[in-house]
Short mmCIF file of C-alpha atoms in Angstrom, two decimals:
data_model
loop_
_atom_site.label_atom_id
_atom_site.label_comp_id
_atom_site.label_asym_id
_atom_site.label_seq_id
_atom_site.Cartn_x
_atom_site.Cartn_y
_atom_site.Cartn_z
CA UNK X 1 -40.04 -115.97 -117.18
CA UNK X 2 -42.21 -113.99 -119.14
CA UNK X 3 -43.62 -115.35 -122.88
CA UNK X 4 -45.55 -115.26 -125.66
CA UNK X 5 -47.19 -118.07 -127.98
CA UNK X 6 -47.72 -117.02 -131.63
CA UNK X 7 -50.21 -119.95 -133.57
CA UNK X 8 -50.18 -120.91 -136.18
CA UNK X 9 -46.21 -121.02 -137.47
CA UNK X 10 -47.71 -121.18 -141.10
CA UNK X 11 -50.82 -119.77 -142.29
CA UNK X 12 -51.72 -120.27 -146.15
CA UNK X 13 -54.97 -118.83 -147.15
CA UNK X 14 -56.87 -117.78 -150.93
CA UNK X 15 -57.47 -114.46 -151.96
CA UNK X 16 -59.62 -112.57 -150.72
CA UNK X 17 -60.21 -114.87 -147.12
CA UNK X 18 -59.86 -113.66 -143.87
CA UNK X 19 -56.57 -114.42 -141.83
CA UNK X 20 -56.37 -114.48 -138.10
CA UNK X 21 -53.16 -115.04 -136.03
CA UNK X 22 -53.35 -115.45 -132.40
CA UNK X 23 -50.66 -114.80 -129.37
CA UNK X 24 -51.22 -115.32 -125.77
CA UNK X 25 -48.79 -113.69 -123.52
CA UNK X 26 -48.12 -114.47 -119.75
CA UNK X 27 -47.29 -111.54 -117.44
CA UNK X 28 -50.79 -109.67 -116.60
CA UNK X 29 -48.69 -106.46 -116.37
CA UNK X 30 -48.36 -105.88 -120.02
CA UNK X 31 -49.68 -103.09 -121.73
CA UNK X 32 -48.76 -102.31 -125.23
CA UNK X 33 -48.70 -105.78 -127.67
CA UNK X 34 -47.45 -104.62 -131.23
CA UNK X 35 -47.02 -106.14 -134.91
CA UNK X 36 -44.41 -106.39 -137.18
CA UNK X 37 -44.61 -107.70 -140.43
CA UNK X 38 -41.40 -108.91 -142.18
CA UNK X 39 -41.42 -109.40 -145.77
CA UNK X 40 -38.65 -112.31 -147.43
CA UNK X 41 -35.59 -110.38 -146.94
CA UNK X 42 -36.83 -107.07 -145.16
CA UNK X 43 -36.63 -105.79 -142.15
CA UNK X 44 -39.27 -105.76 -140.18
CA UNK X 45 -41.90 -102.58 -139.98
CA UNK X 46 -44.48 -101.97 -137.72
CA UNK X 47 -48.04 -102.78 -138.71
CA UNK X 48 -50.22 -101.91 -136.25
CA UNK X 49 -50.41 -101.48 -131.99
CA UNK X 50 -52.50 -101.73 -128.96
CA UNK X 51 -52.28 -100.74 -125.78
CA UNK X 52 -53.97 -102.47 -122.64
CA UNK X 53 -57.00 -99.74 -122.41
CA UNK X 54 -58.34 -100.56 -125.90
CA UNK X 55 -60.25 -103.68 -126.91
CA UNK X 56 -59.80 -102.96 -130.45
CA UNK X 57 -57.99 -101.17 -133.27
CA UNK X 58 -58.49 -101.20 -136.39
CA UNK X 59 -56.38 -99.75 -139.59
CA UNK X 60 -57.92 -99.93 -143.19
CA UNK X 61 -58.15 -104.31 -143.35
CA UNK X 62 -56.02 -105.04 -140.55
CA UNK X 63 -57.39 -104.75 -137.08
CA UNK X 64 -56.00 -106.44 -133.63
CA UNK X 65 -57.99 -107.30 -130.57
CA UNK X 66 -57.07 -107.48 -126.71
CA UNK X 67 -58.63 -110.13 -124.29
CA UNK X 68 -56.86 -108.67 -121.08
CA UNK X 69 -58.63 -111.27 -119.21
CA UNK X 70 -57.32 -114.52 -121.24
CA UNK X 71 -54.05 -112.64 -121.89
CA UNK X 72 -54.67 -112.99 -125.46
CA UNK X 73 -54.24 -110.60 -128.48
CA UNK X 74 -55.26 -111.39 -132.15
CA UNK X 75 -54.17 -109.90 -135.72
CA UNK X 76 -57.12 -109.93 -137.75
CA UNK X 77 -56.24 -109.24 -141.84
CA UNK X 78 -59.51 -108.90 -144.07
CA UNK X 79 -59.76 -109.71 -148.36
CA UNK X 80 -56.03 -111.01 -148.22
CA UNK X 81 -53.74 -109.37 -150.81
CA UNK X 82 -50.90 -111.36 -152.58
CA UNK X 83 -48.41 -108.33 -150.64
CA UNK X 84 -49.83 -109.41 -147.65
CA UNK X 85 -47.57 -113.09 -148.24
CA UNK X 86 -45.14 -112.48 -144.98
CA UNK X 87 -43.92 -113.25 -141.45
CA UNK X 88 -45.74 -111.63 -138.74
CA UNK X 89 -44.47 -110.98 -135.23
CA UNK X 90 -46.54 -110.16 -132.47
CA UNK X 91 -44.77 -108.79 -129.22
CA UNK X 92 -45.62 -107.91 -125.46
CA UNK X 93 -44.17 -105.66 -123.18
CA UNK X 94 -42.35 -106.62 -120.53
CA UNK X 95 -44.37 -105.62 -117.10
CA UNK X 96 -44.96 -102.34 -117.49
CA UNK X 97 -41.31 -101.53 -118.86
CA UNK X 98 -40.91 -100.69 -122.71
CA UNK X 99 -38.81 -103.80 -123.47
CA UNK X 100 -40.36 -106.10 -126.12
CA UNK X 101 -40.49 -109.91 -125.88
CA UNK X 102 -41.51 -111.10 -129.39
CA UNK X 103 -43.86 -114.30 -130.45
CA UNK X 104 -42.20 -117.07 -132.25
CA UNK X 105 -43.71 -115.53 -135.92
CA UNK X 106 -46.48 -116.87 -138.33
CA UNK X 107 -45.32 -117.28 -141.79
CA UNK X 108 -48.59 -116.36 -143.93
CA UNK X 109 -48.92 -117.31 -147.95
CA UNK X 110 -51.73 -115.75 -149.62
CA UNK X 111 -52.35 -117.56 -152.79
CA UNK X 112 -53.85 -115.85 -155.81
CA UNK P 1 -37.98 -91.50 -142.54
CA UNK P 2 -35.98 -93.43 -139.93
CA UNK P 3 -33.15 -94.92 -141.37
CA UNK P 4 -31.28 -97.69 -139.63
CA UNK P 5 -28.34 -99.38 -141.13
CA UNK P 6 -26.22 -102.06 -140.87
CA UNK P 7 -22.56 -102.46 -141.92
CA UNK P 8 -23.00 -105.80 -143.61
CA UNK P 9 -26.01 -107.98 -144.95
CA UNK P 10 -23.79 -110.78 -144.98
CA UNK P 11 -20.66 -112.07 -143.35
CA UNK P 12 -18.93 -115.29 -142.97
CA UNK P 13 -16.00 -115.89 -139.98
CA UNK P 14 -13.97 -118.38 -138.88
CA UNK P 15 -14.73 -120.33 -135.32
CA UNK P 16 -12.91 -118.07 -132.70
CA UNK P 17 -12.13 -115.09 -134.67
CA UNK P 18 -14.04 -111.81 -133.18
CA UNK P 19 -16.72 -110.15 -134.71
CA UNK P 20 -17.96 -106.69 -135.12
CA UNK P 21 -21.50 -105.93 -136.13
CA UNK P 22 -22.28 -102.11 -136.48
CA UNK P 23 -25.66 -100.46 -136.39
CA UNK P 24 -26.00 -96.75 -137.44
CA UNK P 25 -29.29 -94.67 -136.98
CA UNK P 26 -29.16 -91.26 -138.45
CA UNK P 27 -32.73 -90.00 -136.34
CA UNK P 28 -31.14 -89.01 -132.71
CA UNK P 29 -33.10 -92.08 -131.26
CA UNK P 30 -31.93 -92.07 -127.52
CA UNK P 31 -32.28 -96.32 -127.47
CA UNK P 32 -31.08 -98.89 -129.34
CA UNK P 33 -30.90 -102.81 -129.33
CA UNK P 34 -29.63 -106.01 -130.99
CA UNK P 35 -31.82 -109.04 -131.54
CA UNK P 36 -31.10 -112.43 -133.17
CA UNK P 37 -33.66 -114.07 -135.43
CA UNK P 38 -33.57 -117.99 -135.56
CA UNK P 39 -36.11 -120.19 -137.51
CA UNK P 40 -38.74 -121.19 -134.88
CA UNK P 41 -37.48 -118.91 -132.15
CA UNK P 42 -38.85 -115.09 -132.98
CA UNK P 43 -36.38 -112.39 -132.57
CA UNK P 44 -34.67 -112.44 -129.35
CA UNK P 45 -33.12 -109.66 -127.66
CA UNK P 46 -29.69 -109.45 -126.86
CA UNK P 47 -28.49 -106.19 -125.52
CA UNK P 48 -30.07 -102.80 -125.40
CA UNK P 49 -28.77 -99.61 -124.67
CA UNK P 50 -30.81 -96.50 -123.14
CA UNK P 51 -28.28 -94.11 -124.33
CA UNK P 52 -24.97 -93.14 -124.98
CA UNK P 53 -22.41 -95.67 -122.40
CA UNK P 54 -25.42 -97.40 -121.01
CA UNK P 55 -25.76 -100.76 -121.95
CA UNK P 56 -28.24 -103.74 -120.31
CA UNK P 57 -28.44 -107.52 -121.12
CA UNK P 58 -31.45 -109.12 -122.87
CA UNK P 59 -32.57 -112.36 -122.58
CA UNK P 60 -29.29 -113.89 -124.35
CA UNK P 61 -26.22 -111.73 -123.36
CA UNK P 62 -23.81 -114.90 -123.06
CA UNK P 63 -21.36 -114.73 -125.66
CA UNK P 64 -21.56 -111.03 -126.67
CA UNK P 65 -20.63 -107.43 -125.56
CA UNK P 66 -21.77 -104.61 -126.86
CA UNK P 67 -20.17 -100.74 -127.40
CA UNK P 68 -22.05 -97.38 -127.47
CA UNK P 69 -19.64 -94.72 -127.74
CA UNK P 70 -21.76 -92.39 -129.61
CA UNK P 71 -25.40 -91.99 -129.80
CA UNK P 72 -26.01 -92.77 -133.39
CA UNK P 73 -24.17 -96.10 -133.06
CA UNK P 74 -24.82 -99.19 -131.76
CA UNK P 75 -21.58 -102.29 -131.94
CA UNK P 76 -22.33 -105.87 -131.01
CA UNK P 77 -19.39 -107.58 -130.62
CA UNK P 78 -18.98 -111.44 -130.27
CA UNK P 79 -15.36 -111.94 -128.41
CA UNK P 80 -14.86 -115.46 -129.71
CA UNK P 81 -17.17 -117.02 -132.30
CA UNK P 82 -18.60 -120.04 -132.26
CA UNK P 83 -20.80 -121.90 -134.10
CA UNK P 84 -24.65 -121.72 -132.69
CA UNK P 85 -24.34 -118.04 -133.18
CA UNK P 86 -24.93 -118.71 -136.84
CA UNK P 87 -28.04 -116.40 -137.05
CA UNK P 88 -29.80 -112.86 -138.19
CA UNK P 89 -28.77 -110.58 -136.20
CA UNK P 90 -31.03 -107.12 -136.11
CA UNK P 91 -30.49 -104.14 -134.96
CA UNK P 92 -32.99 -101.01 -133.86
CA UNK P 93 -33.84 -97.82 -132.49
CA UNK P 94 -36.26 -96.53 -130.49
CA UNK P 95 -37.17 -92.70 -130.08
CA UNK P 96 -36.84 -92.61 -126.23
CA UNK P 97 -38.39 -94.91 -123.67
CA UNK P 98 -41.47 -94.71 -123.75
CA UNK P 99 -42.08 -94.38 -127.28
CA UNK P 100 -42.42 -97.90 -127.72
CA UNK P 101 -42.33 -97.90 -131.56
CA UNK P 102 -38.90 -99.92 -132.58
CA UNK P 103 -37.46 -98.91 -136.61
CA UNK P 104 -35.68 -102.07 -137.86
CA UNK P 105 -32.53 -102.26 -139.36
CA UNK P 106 -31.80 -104.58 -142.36
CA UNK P 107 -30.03 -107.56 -140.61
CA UNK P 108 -26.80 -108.91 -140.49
CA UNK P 109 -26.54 -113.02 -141.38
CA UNK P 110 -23.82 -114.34 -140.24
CA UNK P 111 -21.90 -117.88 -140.53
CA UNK P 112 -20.03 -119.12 -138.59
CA UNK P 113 -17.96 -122.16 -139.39
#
């Protein structure tokens, strides 16, 4: 059945670094690949979407890319905040229904 | 703001005993679904429910039902407990199909033992 891979599971970076979470999904016919960030003992909130026509999208310092062709999305977050310390989620659509199948999560620490 | 709630943050039940885990949206969102979130695993969807009496499995229906009597509320319902259902169990809306965009609820955890 249908999948996505979410690497790393943990993700500790400094201050003001770069972090960059990958998934990789497998059914071709997805088209929208969200992500939710879930702070310790929150629910989780949408961060930031793409759909399959778009390459890239970008929102203040996060930003997610689309490789259609390797069937791989990426969460890019830029001069990492303490507040940014969470689990992130990326999901895929299922074919080209609305249902969500979610990535395993990446558990991020940004150190001061 | 959406607001999805969740009629306990915590509950404990005995092996066998049923369980009833509410979910109440207060936005007139048409869908709604239950997930279960398990160290390692991601969130994993249960049942969902298109609108009011509809109801369709996820990708782990065995073991729980589900009731949607009215559209702001969502039940998930677990006939006979047992204990690998030990999890979080979320709950969330969705404006419509199509809209993609799901609004979390708080999450349930609940032990079974």
């Amino acid at each position: 059945g249908e999948n996505v891979e979410q690497h790393p599971s943990t993700l500790s970076v400094q201050e003001g670094d770069s972090a960059v979470i990958k998934c990789t999904y497998s059914d071709s016919a997805s088209n929208y690949f969200p992500w939710y960030k879930q702070e310790l003992g929150k629910r989780p909130q949408l961060i930031i979407d793409i759909r399959s026509n778009v390459g890239e999208k970008k929102d203040q310092r996060i930003a997610v890319t689309l490789n259609k062709t390797a069937k791989h999305f990426s969460l890019h977050i830029t001069e990492t905040q303490p507040e940014d310390s969470a689990v992130y989620f990326c999901a895929a659509s299922i074919g080209n229904t609305d249902k969500l199948i979610f990535g395993t999560g990446t558990r991020l620490q940004v150190f001061p | 703001d959406v607001k999805v709630t969740q009629s306990s943050r915590y509950l404990v039940k005995r092996t066998g005993e049923k369980v009833f885990l509410e979910c109440v949206q207060d936005m007139d969102h048409e869908n709604m679904f239950w997930y279960r979130q398990d160290p390692g695993l991601g969130l994993r969807l249960i049942y969902f429910s298109y609108d009011v009496k509809m109801k369709e499995k996820g990708d782990i229906p065995e073991g729980y039902s589900v009731s949607r009597e009215k559209k702001e509320r969502f039940s998930l319902i677990l006939e006979s407990a047992s204990t690998n259902q030990t999890s979080m169990y979320l709950c969330a809306s969705r404006v419509r199909q199509g809209a993609y965009e799901q609004y979390f609820g708080p999450g349930t955890r609940l032990t079974v033992t």
